[in-house]
Amino acid sequence: MKFETLALEWYESKKMYLKESTAAYYMYELQNYILPNLGEIDVNNLTEEIIQMNVCKWQTECNIHGRIIKKSTISNIVMLIMQIIRFGIKKNILSPFKPEISYMPEVYTSKAKTFTDMELDKIAIAVISDLSFKSFGILLCLNTGIRIGDAYGKIRLKLDKPSKYKGLS
């Protein structure tokens, strides 16, 4: 028996107990990820290594939309594969086995950009050439690491609510 046959049999047995949106999600995962990769494999040849190889593939290669699949989505796909395997074991189609799947750590790319020393010098020269309260605030933020919005908020707070203590306003 092919894994695709077992997976569709599992889906049909579960479908009546699922919300429509969950059933649609499961079918989407089956059609787009599980069956294209595991569907043609004979259930007796399905191993932990085959599943693990596909998990690594899903984590490193682009999906049908041209994006790397999120770890949470891959976890959902693996959960579905495990449910299908359990279903096959209950039906005596598969020999009992419980694959232990590992995930590669996710690599995050920071969207924040830091200025180079040369860029900071150019900004400082431009700010100093037109020194005002606003440009002084920018210069202060660049050199201290304070965010401009935080500095502005603190200044507004000071101006709007003078201190009741002498010398602190």
PDB file of C-alpha atoms in Angstrom:
ATOM      1  CA  MET A   1       0.000   0.000   0.000  1.00  0.00           C
ATOM      2  CA  LYS A   2       1.260   3.464  -0.879  1.00  0.00           C
ATOM      3  CA  PHE A   3       1.491   6.130   1.822  1.00  0.00           C
ATOM      4  CA  GLU A   4      -0.902   8.283  -0.215  1.00  0.00           C
ATOM      5  CA  THR A   5      -3.637   5.640   0.075  1.00  0.00           C
ATOM      6  CA  LEU A   6      -3.122   5.360   3.835  1.00  0.00           C
ATOM      7  CA  ALA A   7      -3.076   9.152   4.248  1.00  0.00           C
ATOM      8  CA  LEU A   8      -6.322   9.640   2.321  1.00  0.00           C
ATOM      9  CA  GLU A   9      -7.954   6.787   4.238  1.00  0.00           C
ATOM     10  CA  TRP A  10      -6.874   8.486   7.492  1.00  0.00           C
ATOM     11  CA  TYR A  11      -8.207  11.837   6.264  1.00  0.00           C
ATOM     12  CA  GLU A  12     -11.614  10.382   5.342  1.00  0.00           C
ATOM     13  CA  SER A  13     -11.902   8.700   8.759  1.00  0.00           C
ATOM     14  CA  LYS A  14     -11.070  11.981  10.557  1.00  0.00           C
ATOM     15  CA  LYS A  15     -12.935  14.442   8.343  1.00  0.00           C
ATOM     16  CA  MET A  16     -16.356  14.007   9.957  1.00  0.00           C
ATOM     17  CA  TYR A  17     -14.912  14.907  13.393  1.00  0.00           C
ATOM     18  CA  LEU A  18     -13.133  18.064  12.260  1.00  0.00           C
ATOM     19  CA  LYS A  19     -14.298  21.616  11.785  1.00  0.00           C
ATOM     20  CA  GLU A  20     -14.502  22.533   8.128  1.00  0.00           C
ATOM     21  CA  SER A  21     -11.528  24.908   8.395  1.00  0.00           C
ATOM     22  CA  THR A  22      -9.359  22.254  10.090  1.00  0.00           C
ATOM     23  CA  ALA A  23     -10.288  19.660   7.477  1.00  0.00           C
ATOM     24  CA  ALA A  24      -9.387  22.128   4.722  1.00  0.00           C
ATOM     25  CA  TYR A  25      -6.054  22.887   6.429  1.00  0.00           C
ATOM     26  CA  TYR A  26      -5.225  19.174   6.728  1.00  0.00           C
ATOM     27  CA  MET A  27      -6.057  18.624   3.059  1.00  0.00           C
ATOM     28  CA  TYR A  28      -3.884  21.596   2.085  1.00  0.00           C
ATOM     29  CA  GLU A  29      -0.930  20.182   4.035  1.00  0.00           C
ATOM     30  CA  LEU A  30      -1.488  16.739   2.542  1.00  0.00           C
ATOM     31  CA  GLN A  31      -1.732  17.981  -1.044  1.00  0.00           C
ATOM     32  CA  ASN A  32       1.096  20.509  -0.914  1.00  0.00           C
ATOM     33  CA  TYR A  33       3.704  18.915   1.346  1.00  0.00           C
ATOM     34  CA  ILE A  34       3.082  15.371   2.518  1.00  0.00           C
ATOM     35  CA  LEU A  35       1.803  13.542  -0.559  1.00  0.00           C
ATOM     36  CA  PRO A  36       4.225  15.063  -3.094  1.00  0.00           C
ATOM     37  CA  ASN A  37       7.120  13.899  -0.904  1.00  0.00           C
ATOM     38  CA  LEU A  38       5.864  10.705   0.743  1.00  0.00           C
ATOM     39  CA  GLY A  39       2.821   9.684  -1.296  1.00  0.00           C
ATOM     40  CA  GLU A  40       4.553   7.182  -3.602  1.00  0.00           C
ATOM     41  CA  ILE A  41       6.481   5.431  -0.826  1.00  0.00           C
ATOM     42  CA  ASP A  42       5.264   1.967   0.144  1.00  0.00           C
ATOM     43  CA  VAL A  43       4.146   2.100   3.798  1.00  0.00           C
ATOM     44  CA  ASN A  44       6.384  -0.866   4.633  1.00  0.00           C
ATOM     45  CA  ASN A  45       9.408   1.127   3.420  1.00  0.00           C
ATOM     46  CA  LEU A  46       8.574   4.282   5.389  1.00  0.00           C
ATOM     47  CA  THR A  47      11.331   4.987   7.911  1.00  0.00           C
ATOM     48  CA  GLU A  48      12.360   7.677  10.345  1.00  0.00           C
ATOM     49  CA  GLU A  49      15.231   8.569   7.991  1.00  0.00           C
ATOM     50  CA  ILE A  50      12.844   9.243   5.083  1.00  0.00           C
ATOM     51  CA  ILE A  51      10.656  11.494   7.239  1.00  0.00           C
ATOM     52  CA  GLN A  52      13.723  13.259   8.689  1.00  0.00           C
ATOM     53  CA  MET A  53      15.133  13.836   5.201  1.00  0.00           C
ATOM     54  CA  ASN A  54      11.864  15.494   4.157  1.00  0.00           C
ATOM     55  CA  VAL A  55      11.798  17.671   7.284  1.00  0.00           C
ATOM     56  CA  CYS A  56      15.308  18.909   6.420  1.00  0.00           C
ATOM     57  CA  LYS A  57      14.194  19.506   2.834  1.00  0.00           C
ATOM     58  CA  TRP A  58      11.150  21.491   4.013  1.00  0.00           C
ATOM     59  CA  GLN A  59      13.380  23.590   6.272  1.00  0.00           C
ATOM     60  CA  THR A  60      15.954  24.423   3.606  1.00  0.00           C
ATOM     61  CA  GLU A  61      14.126  24.542   0.274  1.00  0.00           C
ATOM     62  CA  CYS A  62      11.441  26.926  -0.902  1.00  0.00           C
ATOM     63  CA  ASN A  63       7.820  25.812  -0.919  1.00  0.00           C
ATOM     64  CA  ILE A  64       5.332  26.211  -3.763  1.00  0.00           C
ATOM     65  CA  HIS A  65       5.077  29.921  -2.930  1.00  0.00           C
ATOM     66  CA  GLY A  66       8.840  30.443  -3.146  1.00  0.00           C
ATOM     67  CA  ARG A  67       9.360  30.744   0.637  1.00  0.00           C
ATOM     68  CA  ILE A  68      11.058  28.611   3.280  1.00  0.00           C
ATOM     69  CA  ILE A  69       8.426  26.867   5.382  1.00  0.00           C
ATOM     70  CA  LYS A  70       8.149  28.075   9.000  1.00  0.00           C
ATOM     71  CA  LYS A  71       9.150  25.678  11.759  1.00  0.00           C
ATOM     72  CA  SER A  72       5.610  25.792  13.188  1.00  0.00           C
ATOM     73  CA  THR A  73       4.167  24.682   9.832  1.00  0.00           C
ATOM     74  CA  ILE A  74       6.708  21.860   9.592  1.00  0.00           C
ATOM     75  CA  SER A  75       5.766  20.784  13.127  1.00  0.00           C
ATOM     76  CA  ASN A  76       2.121  20.641  12.009  1.00  0.00           C
ATOM     77  CA  ILE A  77       3.082  18.571   8.958  1.00  0.00           C
ATOM     78  CA  VAL A  78       5.065  16.141  11.130  1.00  0.00           C
ATOM     79  CA  MET A  79       2.116  15.931  13.546  1.00  0.00           C
ATOM     80  CA  LEU A  80      -0.129  14.926  10.626  1.00  0.00           C
ATOM     81  CA  ILE A  81       2.383  12.313   9.461  1.00  0.00           C
ATOM     82  CA  MET A  82       2.487  10.887  13.013  1.00  0.00           C
ATOM     83  CA  GLN A  83      -1.320  10.707  13.101  1.00  0.00           C
ATOM     84  CA  ILE A  84      -1.326   8.861   9.780  1.00  0.00           C
ATOM     85  CA  ILE A  85       1.318   6.449  11.085  1.00  0.00           C
ATOM     86  CA  ARG A  86      -0.724   5.800  14.269  1.00  0.00           C
ATOM     87  CA  PHE A  87      -3.792   5.205  12.106  1.00  0.00           C
ATOM     88  CA  GLY A  88      -1.809   2.702  10.019  1.00  0.00           C
ATOM     89  CA  ILE A  89      -0.578   0.918  13.146  1.00  0.00           C
ATOM     90  CA  LYS A  90      -4.157   0.659  14.553  1.00  0.00           C
ATOM     91  CA  LYS A  91      -5.343  -0.791  11.233  1.00  0.00           C
ATOM     92  CA  ASN A  92      -2.412  -3.284  11.281  1.00  0.00           C
ATOM     93  CA  ILE A  93      -1.155  -1.829   8.006  1.00  0.00           C
ATOM     94  CA  LEU A  94       2.102  -0.581   9.546  1.00  0.00           C
ATOM     95  CA  SER A  95       4.468  -2.218  12.003  1.00  0.00           C
ATOM     96  CA  PRO A  96       4.673  -0.204  15.228  1.00  0.00           C
ATOM     97  CA  PHE A  97       7.300   2.524  15.127  1.00  0.00           C
ATOM     98  CA  LYS A  98       7.518   6.049  16.492  1.00  0.00           C
ATOM     99  CA  PRO A  99       9.911   8.266  14.578  1.00  0.00           C
ATOM    100  CA  GLU A 100      11.818  10.866  16.575  1.00  0.00           C
ATOM    101  CA  ILE A 101      12.177  13.882  14.345  1.00  0.00           C
ATOM    102  CA  SER A 102      14.722  16.667  14.886  1.00  0.00           C
ATOM    103  CA  TYR A 103      14.483  20.186  13.541  1.00  0.00           C
ATOM    104  CA  MET A 104      17.328  22.379  12.382  1.00  0.00           C
ATOM    105  CA  PRO A 105      17.581  25.670  14.274  1.00  0.00           C
ATOM    106  CA  GLU A 106      15.928  28.577  12.500  1.00  0.00           C
ATOM    107  CA  VAL A 107      18.153  31.270  11.090  1.00  0.00           C
ATOM    108  CA  TYR A 108      16.859  34.771  11.642  1.00  0.00           C
ATOM    109  CA  THR A 109      17.955  37.684   9.547  1.00  0.00           C
ATOM    110  CA  SER A 110      17.761  41.006  11.282  1.00  0.00           C
ATOM    111  CA  LYS A 111      15.891  43.729   9.443  1.00  0.00           C
ATOM    112  CA  ALA A 112      17.556  46.403  11.541  1.00  0.00           C
ATOM    113  CA  LYS A 113      20.402  48.291   9.913  1.00  0.00           C
ATOM    114  CA  THR A 114      23.232  49.837  11.840  1.00  0.00           C
ATOM    115  CA  PHE A 115      25.203  52.761  10.517  1.00  0.00           C
ATOM    116  CA  THR A 116      28.866  52.410   9.657  1.00  0.00           C
ATOM    117  CA  ASP A 117      31.353  54.839  11.201  1.00  0.00           C
ATOM    118  CA  MET A 118      31.567  56.670   7.874  1.00  0.00           C
ATOM    119  CA  GLU A 119      27.768  57.023   7.699  1.00  0.00           C
ATOM    120  CA  LEU A 120      27.644  58.285  11.299  1.00  0.00           C
ATOM    121  CA  ASP A 121      30.308  60.900  10.503  1.00  0.00           C
ATOM    122  CA  LYS A 122      28.346  62.129   7.468  1.00  0.00           C
ATOM    123  CA  ILE A 123      25.153  62.409   9.534  1.00  0.00           C
ATOM    124  CA  ALA A 124      26.970  64.219  12.349  1.00  0.00           C
ATOM    125  CA  ILE A 125      28.506  66.735   9.911  1.00  0.00           C
ATOM    126  CA  ALA A 126      25.096  67.380   8.324  1.00  0.00           C
ATOM    127  CA  VAL A 127      23.420  67.814  11.727  1.00  0.00           C
ATOM    128  CA  ILE A 128      26.132  70.123  13.105  1.00  0.00           C
ATOM    129  CA  SER A 129      25.999  72.311   9.985  1.00  0.00           C
ATOM    130  CA  ASP A 130      22.351  73.149  10.798  1.00  0.00           C
ATOM    131  CA  LEU A 131      22.313  72.996  14.576  1.00  0.00           C
ATOM    132  CA  SER A 132      18.852  73.350  16.065  1.00  0.00           C
ATOM    133  CA  PHE A 133      16.942  71.744  18.934  1.00  0.00           C
ATOM    134  CA  LYS A 134      15.678  69.046  16.550  1.00  0.00           C
ATOM    135  CA  SER A 135      19.076  68.304  15.022  1.00  0.00           C
ATOM    136  CA  PHE A 136      20.676  68.304  18.488  1.00  0.00           C
ATOM    137  CA  GLY A 137      18.176  65.604  19.492  1.00  0.00           C
ATOM    138  CA  ILE A 138      19.155  63.532  16.460  1.00  0.00           C
ATOM    139  CA  LEU A 139      22.841  63.931  17.297  1.00  0.00           C
ATOM    140  CA  LEU A 140      22.167  62.981  20.918  1.00  0.00           C
ATOM    141  CA  CYS A 141      20.271  59.863  19.867  1.00  0.00           C
ATOM    142  CA  LEU A 142      22.958  58.772  17.403  1.00  0.00           C
ATOM    143  CA  ASN A 143      25.669  59.040  20.037  1.00  0.00           C
ATOM    144  CA  THR A 144      23.799  57.549  22.995  1.00  0.00           C
ATOM    145  CA  GLY A 145      21.649  54.881  21.369  1.00  0.00           C
ATOM    146  CA  ILE A 146      18.394  56.410  22.584  1.00  0.00           C
ATOM    147  CA  ARG A 147      15.593  56.015  20.085  1.00  0.00           C
ATOM    148  CA  ILE A 148      14.341  59.299  18.657  1.00  0.00           C
ATOM    149  CA  GLY A 149      10.751  58.531  19.667  1.00  0.00           C
ATOM    150  CA  ASP A 150      11.815  57.825  23.252  1.00  0.00           C
ATOM    151  CA  ALA A 151      13.798  61.065  23.468  1.00  0.00           C
ATOM    152  CA  TYR A 152      10.878  63.049  22.068  1.00  0.00           C
ATOM    153  CA  GLY A 153       8.468  61.373  24.504  1.00  0.00           C
ATOM    154  CA  LYS A 154      10.659  62.232  27.474  1.00  0.00           C
ATOM    155  CA  ILE A 155      11.003  65.829  26.344  1.00  0.00           C
ATOM    156  CA  ARG A 156       7.213  66.135  25.868  1.00  0.00           C
ATOM    157  CA  LEU A 157       6.613  64.610  29.298  1.00  0.00           C
ATOM    158  CA  LYS A 158       8.983  67.127  30.893  1.00  0.00           C
ATOM    159  CA  LEU A 159       7.344  70.078  29.121  1.00  0.00           C
ATOM    160  CA  ASP A 160       3.741  68.953  29.710  1.00  0.00           C
ATOM    161  CA  LYS A 161       4.089  68.027  33.379  1.00  0.00           C
ATOM    162  CA  PRO A 162       6.488  70.288  35.273  1.00  0.00           C
ATOM    163  CA  SER A 163       7.910  68.727  38.416  1.00  0.00           C
ATOM    164  CA  LYS A 164       6.471  69.712  41.795  1.00  0.00           C
ATOM    165  CA  TYR A 165      10.008  69.631  43.170  1.00  0.00           C
ATOM    166  CA  LYS A 166      12.090  72.739  42.676  1.00  0.00           C
ATOM    167  CA  GLY A 167      15.038  72.375  40.360  1.00  0.00           C
ATOM    168  CA  LEU A 168      13.777  69.207  38.624  1.00  0.00           C
ATOM    169  CA  SER A 169      11.671  70.786  35.918  1.00  0.00           C
TER     170      SER A 169
END
